[in-house]
Coordinates of C-alpha atoms in Angstrom, one line a residue:
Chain Z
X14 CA -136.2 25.5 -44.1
X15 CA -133.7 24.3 -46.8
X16 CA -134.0 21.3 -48.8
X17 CA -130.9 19.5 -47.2
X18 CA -132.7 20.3 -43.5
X19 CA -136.5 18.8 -45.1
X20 CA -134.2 15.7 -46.7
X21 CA -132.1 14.9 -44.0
X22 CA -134.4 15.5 -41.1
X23 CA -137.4 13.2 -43.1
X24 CA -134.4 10.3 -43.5
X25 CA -133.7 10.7 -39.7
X26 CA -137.2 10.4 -38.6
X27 CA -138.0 7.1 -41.0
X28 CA -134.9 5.3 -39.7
X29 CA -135.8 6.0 -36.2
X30 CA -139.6 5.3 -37.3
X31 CA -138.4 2.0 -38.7
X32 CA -136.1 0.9 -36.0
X33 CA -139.7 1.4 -33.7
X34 CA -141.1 -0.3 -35.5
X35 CA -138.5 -3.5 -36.6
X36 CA -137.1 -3.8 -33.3
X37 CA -139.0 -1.6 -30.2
X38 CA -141.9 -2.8 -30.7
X39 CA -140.8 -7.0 -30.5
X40 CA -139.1 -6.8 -27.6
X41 CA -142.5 -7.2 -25.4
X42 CA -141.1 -4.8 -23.0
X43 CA -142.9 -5.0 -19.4
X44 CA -145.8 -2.6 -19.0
X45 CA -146.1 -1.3 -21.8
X46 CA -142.7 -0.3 -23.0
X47 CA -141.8 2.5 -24.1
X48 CA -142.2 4.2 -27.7
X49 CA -138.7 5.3 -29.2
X50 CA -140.6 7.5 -32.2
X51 CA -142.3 9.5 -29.8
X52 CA -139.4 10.1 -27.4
X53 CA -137.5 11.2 -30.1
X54 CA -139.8 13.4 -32.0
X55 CA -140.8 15.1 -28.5
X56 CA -136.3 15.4 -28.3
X57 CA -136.3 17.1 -31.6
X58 CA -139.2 19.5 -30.6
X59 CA -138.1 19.8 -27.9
X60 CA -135.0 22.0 -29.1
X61 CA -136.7 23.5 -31.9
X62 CA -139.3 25.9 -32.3
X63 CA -142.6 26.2 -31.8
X64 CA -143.2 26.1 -35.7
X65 CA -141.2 23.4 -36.3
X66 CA -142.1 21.6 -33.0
X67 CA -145.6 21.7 -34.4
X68 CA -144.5 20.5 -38.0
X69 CA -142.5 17.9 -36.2
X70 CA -145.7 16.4 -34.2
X71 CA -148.1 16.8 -36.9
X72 CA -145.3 14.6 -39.5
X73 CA -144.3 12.6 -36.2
X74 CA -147.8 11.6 -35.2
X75 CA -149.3 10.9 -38.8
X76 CA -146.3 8.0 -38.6
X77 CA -147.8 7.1 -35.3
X78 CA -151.1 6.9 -36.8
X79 CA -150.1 4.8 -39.5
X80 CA -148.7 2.3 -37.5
X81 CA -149.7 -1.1 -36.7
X82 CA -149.4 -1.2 -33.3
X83 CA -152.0 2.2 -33.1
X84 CA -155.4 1.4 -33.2
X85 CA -157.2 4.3 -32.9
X86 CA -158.6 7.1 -35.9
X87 CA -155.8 7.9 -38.4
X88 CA -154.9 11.4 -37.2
X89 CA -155.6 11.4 -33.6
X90 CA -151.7 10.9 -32.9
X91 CA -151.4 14.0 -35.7
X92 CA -153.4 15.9 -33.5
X93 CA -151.9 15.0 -29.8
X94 CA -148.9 15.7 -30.7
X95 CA -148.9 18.7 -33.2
X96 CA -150.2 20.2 -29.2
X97 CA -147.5 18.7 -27.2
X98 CA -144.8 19.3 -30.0
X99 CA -145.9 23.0 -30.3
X100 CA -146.3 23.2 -26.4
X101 CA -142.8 21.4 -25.3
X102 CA -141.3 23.8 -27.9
X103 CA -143.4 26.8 -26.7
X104 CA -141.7 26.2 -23.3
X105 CA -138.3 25.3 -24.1
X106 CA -138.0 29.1 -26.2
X107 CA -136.3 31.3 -24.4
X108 CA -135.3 29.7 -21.8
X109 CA -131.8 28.4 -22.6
X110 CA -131.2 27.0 -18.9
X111 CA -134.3 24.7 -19.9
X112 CA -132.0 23.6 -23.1
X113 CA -129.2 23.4 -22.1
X114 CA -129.6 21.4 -18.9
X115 CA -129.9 17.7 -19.3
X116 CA -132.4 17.1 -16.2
X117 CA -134.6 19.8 -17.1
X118 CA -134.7 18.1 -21.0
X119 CA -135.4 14.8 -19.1
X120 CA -138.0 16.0 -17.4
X121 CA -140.0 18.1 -20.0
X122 CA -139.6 15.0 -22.5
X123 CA -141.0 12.3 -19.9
X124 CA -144.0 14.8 -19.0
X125 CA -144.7 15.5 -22.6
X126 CA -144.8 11.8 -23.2
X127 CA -147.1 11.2 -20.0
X128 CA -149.4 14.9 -21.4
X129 CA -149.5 13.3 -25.0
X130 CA -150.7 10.0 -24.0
X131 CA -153.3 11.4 -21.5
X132 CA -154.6 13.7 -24.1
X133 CA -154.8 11.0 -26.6
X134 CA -156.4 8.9 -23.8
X135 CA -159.2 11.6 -23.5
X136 CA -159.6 12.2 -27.5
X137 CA -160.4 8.4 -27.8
X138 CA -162.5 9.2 -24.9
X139 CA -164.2 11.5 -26.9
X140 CA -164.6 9.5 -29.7
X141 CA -165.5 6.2 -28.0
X142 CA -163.2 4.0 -27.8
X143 CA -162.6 1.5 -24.6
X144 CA -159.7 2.5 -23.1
X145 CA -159.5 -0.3 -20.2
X146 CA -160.0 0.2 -16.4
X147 CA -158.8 3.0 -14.5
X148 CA -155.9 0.6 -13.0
X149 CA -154.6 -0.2 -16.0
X150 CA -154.1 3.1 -17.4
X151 CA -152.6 4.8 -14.3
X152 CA -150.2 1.8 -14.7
X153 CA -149.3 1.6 -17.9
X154 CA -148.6 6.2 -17.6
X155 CA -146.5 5.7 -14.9
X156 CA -144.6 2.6 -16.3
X157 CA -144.3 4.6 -19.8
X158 CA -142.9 7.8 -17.7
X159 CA -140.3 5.7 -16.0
X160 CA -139.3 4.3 -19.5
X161 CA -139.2 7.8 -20.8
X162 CA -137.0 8.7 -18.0
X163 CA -134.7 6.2 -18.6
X164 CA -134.6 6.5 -22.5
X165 CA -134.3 10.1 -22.8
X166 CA -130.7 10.6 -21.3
X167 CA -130.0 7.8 -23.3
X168 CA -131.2 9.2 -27.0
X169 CA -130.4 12.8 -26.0
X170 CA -126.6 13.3 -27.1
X171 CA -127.4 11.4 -30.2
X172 CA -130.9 13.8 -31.4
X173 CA -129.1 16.7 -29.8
X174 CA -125.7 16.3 -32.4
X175 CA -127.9 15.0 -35.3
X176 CA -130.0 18.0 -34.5
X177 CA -126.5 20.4 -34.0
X178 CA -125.7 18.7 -37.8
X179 CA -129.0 19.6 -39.5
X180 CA -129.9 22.6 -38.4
X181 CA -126.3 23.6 -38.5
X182 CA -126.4 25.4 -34.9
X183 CA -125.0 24.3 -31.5
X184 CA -127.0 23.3 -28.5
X185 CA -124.6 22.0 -25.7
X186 CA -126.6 20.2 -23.6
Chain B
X4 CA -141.3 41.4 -38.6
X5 CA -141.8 39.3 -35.6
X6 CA -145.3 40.0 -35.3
X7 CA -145.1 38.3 -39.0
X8 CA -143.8 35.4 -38.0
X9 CA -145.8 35.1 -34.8
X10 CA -149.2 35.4 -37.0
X11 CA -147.6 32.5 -39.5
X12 CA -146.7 30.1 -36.6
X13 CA -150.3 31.0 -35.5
X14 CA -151.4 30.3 -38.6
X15 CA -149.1 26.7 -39.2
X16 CA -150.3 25.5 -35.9
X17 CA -154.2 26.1 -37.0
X18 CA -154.0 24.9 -40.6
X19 CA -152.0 21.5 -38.6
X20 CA -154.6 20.9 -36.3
X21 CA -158.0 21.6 -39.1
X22 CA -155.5 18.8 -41.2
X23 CA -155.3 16.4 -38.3
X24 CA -158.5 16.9 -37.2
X25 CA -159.6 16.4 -41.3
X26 CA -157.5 13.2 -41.3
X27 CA -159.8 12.1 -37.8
X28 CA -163.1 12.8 -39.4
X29 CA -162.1 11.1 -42.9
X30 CA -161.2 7.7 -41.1
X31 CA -164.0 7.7 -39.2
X32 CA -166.5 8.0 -41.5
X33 CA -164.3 5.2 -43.1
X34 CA -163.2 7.2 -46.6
X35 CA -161.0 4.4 -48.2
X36 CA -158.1 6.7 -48.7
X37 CA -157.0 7.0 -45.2
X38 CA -157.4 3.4 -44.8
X39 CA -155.7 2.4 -48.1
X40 CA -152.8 4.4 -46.9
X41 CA -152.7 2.8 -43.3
X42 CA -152.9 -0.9 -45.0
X43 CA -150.1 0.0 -47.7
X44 CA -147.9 1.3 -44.7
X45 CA -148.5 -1.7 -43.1
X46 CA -147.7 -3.8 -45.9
X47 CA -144.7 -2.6 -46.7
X48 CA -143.3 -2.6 -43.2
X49 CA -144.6 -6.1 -42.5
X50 CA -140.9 -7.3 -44.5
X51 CA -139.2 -5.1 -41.6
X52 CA -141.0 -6.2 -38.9
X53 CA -140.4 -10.1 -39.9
X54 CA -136.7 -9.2 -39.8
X55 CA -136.5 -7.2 -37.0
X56 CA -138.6 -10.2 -35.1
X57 CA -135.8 -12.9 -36.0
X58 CA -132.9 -10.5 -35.1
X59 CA -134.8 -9.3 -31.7
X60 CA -136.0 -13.0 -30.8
X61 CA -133.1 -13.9 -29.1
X62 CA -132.7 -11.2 -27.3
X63 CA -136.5 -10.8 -26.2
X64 CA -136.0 -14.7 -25.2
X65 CA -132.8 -13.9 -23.4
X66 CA -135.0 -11.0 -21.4
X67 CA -138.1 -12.8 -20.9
X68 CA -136.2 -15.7 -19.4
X69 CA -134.3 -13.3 -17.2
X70 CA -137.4 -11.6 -16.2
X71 CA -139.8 -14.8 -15.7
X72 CA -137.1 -17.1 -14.6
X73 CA -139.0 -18.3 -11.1
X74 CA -141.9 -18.8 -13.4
X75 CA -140.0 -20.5 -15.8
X76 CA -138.4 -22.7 -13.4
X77 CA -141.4 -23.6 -11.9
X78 CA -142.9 -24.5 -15.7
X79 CA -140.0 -26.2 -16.4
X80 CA -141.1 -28.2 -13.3
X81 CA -143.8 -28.8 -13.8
X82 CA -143.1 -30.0 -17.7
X83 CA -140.9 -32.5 -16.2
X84 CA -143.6 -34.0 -13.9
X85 CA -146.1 -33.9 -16.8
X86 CA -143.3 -35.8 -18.9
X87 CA -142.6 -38.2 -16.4
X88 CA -146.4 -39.1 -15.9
X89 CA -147.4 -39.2 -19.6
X90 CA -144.1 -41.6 -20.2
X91 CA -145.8 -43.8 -17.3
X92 CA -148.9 -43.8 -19.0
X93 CA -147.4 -44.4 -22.8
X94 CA -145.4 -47.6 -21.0
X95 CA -148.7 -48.5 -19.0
X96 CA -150.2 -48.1 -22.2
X97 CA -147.9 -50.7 -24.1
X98 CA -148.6 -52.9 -21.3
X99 CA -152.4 -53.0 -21.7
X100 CA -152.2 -53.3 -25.4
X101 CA -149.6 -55.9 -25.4
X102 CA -152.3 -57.7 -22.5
X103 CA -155.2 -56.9 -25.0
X104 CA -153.2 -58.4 -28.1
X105 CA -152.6 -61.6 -26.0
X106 CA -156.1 -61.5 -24.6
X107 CA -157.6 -61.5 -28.3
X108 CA -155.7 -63.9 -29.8
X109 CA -156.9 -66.3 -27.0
X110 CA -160.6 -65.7 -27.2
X111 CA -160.1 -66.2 -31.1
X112 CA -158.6 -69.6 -30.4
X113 CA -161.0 -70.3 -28.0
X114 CA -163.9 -69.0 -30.3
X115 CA -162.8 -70.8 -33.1
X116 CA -162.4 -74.2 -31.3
X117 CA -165.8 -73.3 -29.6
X118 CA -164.4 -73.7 -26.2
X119 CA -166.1 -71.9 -23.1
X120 CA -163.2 -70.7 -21.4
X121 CA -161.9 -68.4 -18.7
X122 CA -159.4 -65.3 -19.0
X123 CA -157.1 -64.7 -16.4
X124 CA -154.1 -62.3 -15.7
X125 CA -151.0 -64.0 -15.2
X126 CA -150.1 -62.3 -11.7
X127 CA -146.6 -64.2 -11.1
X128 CA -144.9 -66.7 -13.0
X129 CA -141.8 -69.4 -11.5
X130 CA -141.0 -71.3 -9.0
X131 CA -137.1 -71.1 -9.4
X132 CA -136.5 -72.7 -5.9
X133 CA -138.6 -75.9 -6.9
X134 CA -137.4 -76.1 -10.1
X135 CA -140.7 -76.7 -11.8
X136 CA -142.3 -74.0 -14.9
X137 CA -145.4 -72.8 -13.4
X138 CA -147.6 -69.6 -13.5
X139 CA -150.1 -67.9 -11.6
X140 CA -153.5 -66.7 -12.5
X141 CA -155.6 -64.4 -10.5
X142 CA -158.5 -66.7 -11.3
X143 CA -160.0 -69.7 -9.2
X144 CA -162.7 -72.0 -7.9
X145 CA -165.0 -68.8 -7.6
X146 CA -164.5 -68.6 -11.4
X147 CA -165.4 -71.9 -12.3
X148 CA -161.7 -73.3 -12.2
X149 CA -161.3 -77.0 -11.5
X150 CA -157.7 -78.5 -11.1
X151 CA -156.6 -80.2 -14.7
X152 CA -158.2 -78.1 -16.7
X153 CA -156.5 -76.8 -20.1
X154 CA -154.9 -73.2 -20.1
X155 CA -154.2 -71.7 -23.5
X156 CA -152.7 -68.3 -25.1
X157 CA -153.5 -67.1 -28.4
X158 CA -150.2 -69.2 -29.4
X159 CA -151.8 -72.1 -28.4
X160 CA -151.3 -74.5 -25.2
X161 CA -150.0 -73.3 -22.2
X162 CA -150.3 -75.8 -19.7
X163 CA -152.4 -77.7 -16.8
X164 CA -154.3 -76.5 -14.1
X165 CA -152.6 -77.7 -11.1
X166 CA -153.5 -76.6 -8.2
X167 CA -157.1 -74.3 -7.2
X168 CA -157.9 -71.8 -4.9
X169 CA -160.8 -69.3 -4.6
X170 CA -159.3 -66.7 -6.6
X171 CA -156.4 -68.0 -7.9
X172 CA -154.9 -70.9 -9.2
X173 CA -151.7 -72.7 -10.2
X174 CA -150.9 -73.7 -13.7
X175 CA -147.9 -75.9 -14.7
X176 CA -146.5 -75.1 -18.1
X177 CA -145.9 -77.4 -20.8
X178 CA -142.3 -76.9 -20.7
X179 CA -142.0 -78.1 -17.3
X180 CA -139.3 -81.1 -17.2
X181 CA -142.3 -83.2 -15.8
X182 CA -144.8 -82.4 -17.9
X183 CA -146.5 -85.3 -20.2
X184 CA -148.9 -84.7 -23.0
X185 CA -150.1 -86.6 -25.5
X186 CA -149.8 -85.2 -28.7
X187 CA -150.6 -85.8 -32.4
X188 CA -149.0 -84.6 -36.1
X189 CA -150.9 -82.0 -37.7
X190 CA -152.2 -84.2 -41.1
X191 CA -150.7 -87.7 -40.6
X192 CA -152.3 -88.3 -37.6
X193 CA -149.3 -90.2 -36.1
X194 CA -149.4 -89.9 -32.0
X195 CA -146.9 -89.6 -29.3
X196 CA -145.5 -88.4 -26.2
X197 CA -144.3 -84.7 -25.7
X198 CA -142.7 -84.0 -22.6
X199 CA -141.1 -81.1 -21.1
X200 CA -137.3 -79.9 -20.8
X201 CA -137.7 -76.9 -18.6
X202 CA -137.2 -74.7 -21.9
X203 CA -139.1 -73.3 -24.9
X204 CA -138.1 -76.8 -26.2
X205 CA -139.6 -80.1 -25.8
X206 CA -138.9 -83.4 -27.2
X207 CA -141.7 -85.8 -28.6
X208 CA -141.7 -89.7 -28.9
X209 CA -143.5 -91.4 -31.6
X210 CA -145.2 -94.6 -29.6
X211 CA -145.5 -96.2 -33.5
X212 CA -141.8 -97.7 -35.0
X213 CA -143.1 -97.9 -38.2
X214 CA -144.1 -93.5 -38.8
X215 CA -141.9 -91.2 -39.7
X216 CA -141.7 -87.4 -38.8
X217 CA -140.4 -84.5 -40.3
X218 CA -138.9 -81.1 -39.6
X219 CA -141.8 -78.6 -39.6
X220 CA -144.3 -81.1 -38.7
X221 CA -147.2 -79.4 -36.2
X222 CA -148.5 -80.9 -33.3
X223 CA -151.8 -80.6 -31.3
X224 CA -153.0 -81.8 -28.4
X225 CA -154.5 -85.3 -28.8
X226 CA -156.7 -84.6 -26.1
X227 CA -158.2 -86.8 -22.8
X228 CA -161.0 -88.7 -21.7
X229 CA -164.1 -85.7 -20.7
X230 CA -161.5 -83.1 -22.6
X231 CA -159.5 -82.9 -18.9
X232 CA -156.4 -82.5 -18.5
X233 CA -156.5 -81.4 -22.4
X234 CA -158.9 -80.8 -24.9
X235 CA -158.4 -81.8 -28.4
X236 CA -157.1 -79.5 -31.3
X237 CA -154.5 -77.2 -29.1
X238 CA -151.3 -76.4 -31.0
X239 CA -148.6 -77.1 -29.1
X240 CA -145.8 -76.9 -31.1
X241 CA -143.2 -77.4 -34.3
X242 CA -141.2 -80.0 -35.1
X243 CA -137.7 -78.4 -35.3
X244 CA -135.3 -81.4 -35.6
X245 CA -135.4 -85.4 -35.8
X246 CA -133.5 -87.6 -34.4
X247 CA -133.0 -91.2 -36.2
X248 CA -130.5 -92.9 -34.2
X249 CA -130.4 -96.4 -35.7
X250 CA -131.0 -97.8 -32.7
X251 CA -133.7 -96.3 -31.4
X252 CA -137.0 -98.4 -31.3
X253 CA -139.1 -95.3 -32.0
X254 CA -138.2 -91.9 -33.7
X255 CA -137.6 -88.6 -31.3
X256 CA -137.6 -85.2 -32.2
X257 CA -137.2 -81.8 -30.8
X258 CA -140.0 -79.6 -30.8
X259 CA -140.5 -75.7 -30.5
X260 CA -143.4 -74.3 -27.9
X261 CA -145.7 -72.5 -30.1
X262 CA -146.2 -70.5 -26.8
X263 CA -143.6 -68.2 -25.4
X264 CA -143.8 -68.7 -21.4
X265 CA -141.0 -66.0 -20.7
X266 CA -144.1 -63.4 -21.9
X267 CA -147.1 -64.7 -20.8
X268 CA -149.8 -62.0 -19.3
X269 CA -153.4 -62.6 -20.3
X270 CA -154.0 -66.7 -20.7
X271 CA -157.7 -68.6 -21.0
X272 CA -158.7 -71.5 -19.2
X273 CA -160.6 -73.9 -20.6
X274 CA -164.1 -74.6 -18.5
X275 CA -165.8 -76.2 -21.9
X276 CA -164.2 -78.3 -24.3
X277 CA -165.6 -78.8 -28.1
X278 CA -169.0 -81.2 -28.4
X279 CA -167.0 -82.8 -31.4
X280 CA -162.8 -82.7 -32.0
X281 CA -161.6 -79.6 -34.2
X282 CA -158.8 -81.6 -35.5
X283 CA -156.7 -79.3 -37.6
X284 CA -158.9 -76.4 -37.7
X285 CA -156.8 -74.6 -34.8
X286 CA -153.5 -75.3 -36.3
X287 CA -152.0 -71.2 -36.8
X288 CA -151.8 -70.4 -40.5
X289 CA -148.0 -70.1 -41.5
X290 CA -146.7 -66.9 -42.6
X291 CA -146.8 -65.7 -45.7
X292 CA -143.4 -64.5 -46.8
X293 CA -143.2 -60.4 -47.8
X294 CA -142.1 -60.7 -51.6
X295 CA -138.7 -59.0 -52.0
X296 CA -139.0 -56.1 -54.6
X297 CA -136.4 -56.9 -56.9
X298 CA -134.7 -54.3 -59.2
X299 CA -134.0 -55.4 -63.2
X300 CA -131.4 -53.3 -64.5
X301 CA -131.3 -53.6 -68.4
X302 CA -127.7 -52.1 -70.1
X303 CA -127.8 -52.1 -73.6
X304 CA -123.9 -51.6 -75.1
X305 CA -123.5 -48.6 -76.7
X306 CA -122.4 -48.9 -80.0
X307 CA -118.4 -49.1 -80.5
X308 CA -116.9 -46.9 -82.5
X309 CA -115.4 -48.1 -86.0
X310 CA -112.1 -48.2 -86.6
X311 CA -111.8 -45.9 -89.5
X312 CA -113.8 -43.5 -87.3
X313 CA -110.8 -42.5 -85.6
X314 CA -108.0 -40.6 -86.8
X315 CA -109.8 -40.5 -90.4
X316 CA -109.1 -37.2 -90.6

């Protein structure tokens, strides 16, 4: 990975980390909302691969963990998502109809976003933390999917061209 | 060579998760690090946040409303009922204080001239069609109130029982046109006859040709015979102008209720008068004047130039 890729991918990520965090995360969204950083770090690993996918959720969720709206253990994020980055990479390789289809994108970025939080539900679980009644979560996953689902067509031109810029490859999606 | 990279990727993905999994097991056993760098990261994007509040706050209002707008019409409903009973209250309020005011000046008359008196609420007031000033009090003859009996206000006299019932009673006011009281000057002692013009003013006839009045003069109530119709000592009024037509057998003058009957609400009636006269005593201190705060401004000339100052060069 060049230095340009490293700088210009690690700028990318902090604006879209900061505009979570400036402006996402104020508007008080109904059920939940959604979580822009995530989407779009699940995008991006979404088209690369599995090495990077994984490098991606490990730098992606140590932002999430060091945010103020997370309140679980620093690293826990890290953790979730260097699995679901590595994993929604894993199955996007090789399988350019998955790539290069819009819906299919769609779809493997909502799940990952509805995997992710359900594996973070169980890790804090693990380490207990409350988590809130069964209602609420079941609620709050299928409010964040239908966010996801309406966000990602949304974000995907723009991560899929910034990507096609970076990584100085095409990806017609 | 592919098997290469496989193993590395293998080999990322493990040393990624023993890292994460590091980072967990540091901040849970609370190593200061991890949580140094959380607070710093929170500290510097608290600037950003603050921004990006005031720039979203519009728009999260403009979406909130949107979303909760039965509920906020309903609140907004509500608000307004809320509004309109607290501004009841607030002018119920200045009612019942302006009552209470009233009502404490009169027992501190009443106190001070030792009087044993009655409060009542004044519960209408007029009798336009008859042409005579009366009131109404919602006290009577189960009260103790007997017809001529003094009624006073924290001002000072407001009239005559007239007329009793059980729990009620008629008082005629001492501006009514056929009202008669006898009345003496505050300090000379001179008497006369005050009678009422249907008005805030009344006019009062010395019965002696040989005193004098003045403007600003006081009068109280001389009293009667058994302290009914009046006890002694009430204020009544202020001399406001004399009349010294030459001639007149006896000097006139035009005198200002004390008492305002257009705002009358809380009034005593006098059961008891004083063992002994208070004379003066109840006569209402005169204002003192607020001082003015005056401003000296002191200019000292500066000094003019000489004349061979200029141009000496």
């Amino acid at each position: 990975m060049s230095t340009r890729k490293i700088s210009l991918s690690a700028l990318l990520f902090f604006s879209v980390y900061l505009a979570q965090e400036a402006f996402v995360t104020q508007l008080h969204i109904g059920g939940g909302g959604f979580s822009l950083f995530l989407i779009f770090a699940l995008l991006w690993a979404a088209l690369s691969t599995p090495d990077i996918g994984a490098l991606t959720g490990f730098v992606a969720g140590f932002l999430i963990d060091l945010s103020q709206s997370t309140n679980g253990a620093v690293g826990q994020w890290t953790f979730v998502l260097i699995l679901v980055g590595f994993g929604i990479s894993y199955l996007g390789l090789g399988y350019e109809n998955v790539r290069m289809n819009p819906f299919t994108i769609t779809f493997l970025v909502t799940s990952s976003v509805v995997v992710a939080r359900v594996i973070y539900l169980l890790l804090s679980l693990l380490l207990g933390e409350k988590v809130g009644s069964f209602a609420s979560i079941v609620a709050s996953l299928f409010v964040g999917a239908l966010w996801s689902a309406a966000i990602v067509p949304i974000l995907m031109p723009f991560v899929a061209r910034a990507y096609d810029f970076i990584d100085d490859s095409r990806h017609r999606l | 060579m592919a098997r290469g990279g496989e193993n590395r990727g293998r080999l990322l993905l493990i040393i990624l998760i023993i890292t994460s999994l590091f980072l967990i097991t540091l901040d849970l056993r609370g190593v200061s690090i991890i949580g140094g760098i959380k607070t710093g990261t929170q500290s510097a994007l608290s600037p950003v946040q603050s921004f990006g509040s005031t720039v979203i706050s519009p728009v999260r209002n403009f979406f909130s409303d949107l979303i909760h707008l039965g509920r906020t019409r309903s609140e907004i409903q509500a608000l307004r009922e809320e509004n309109g009973k607290l501004l009841t209250q607030i002018r119920e309020r200045r009612g019942i204080d302006a009552q209470l005011e009233q009502l404490q000046g009169a027992l501190d008359l009443a106190g001070k001239a030792e009087f044993k008196v009655v409060n009542a609420r004044v519960i209408s007031q007029g009798a336009t069609t008859s042409f005579t000033q009366t009131i109404t009090i919602d006290a009577g003859s189960d009260n103790g109130i007997r017809p001529n009996m003094t009624v006073i206000n924290s001002y000072g006299l407001i009239g005559v029982v007239k007329t009793v019932y059980s729990s009620s009673a008629l008082v005629s006011l001492t501006s009514d046109p056929s009202f008669r009281i006898g009345v003496r000057v505050a300090g000379s002692q001179q008497i006369g006859i005050l009678s009422g013009q249907g008005s805030r003013k009344g006019v009062m006839q010395l019965l002696d040709n040989q005193s004098t009045i003045k403007v600003g003069d006081i009068l109280v109530a001389r009293g009667s015979v058994n302290n009914r119709p009046f006890v002694p000592g009430v204020p009544v009024g202020e001399v406001t102008s004399v009349d010294n037509a030459a001639g007149a057998v006896t000097q006139t003058a035009d005198v200002r209720f004390f008492a305002n009957f257009s705002a009358l609400s809380i009034v005593s009636v006098v059961l008891r008068g004083p063992d002994s006269d208070p004379r003066d005593a109840l006569i209402p201190a005169k204002p003192v004047p607020t001082p003015i705060p005056t401003v000296t401004v002191f200019v000292t000339p500066s000094q003019s130039p000489s004349p061979n100052a200029s141009g000496s060069n």
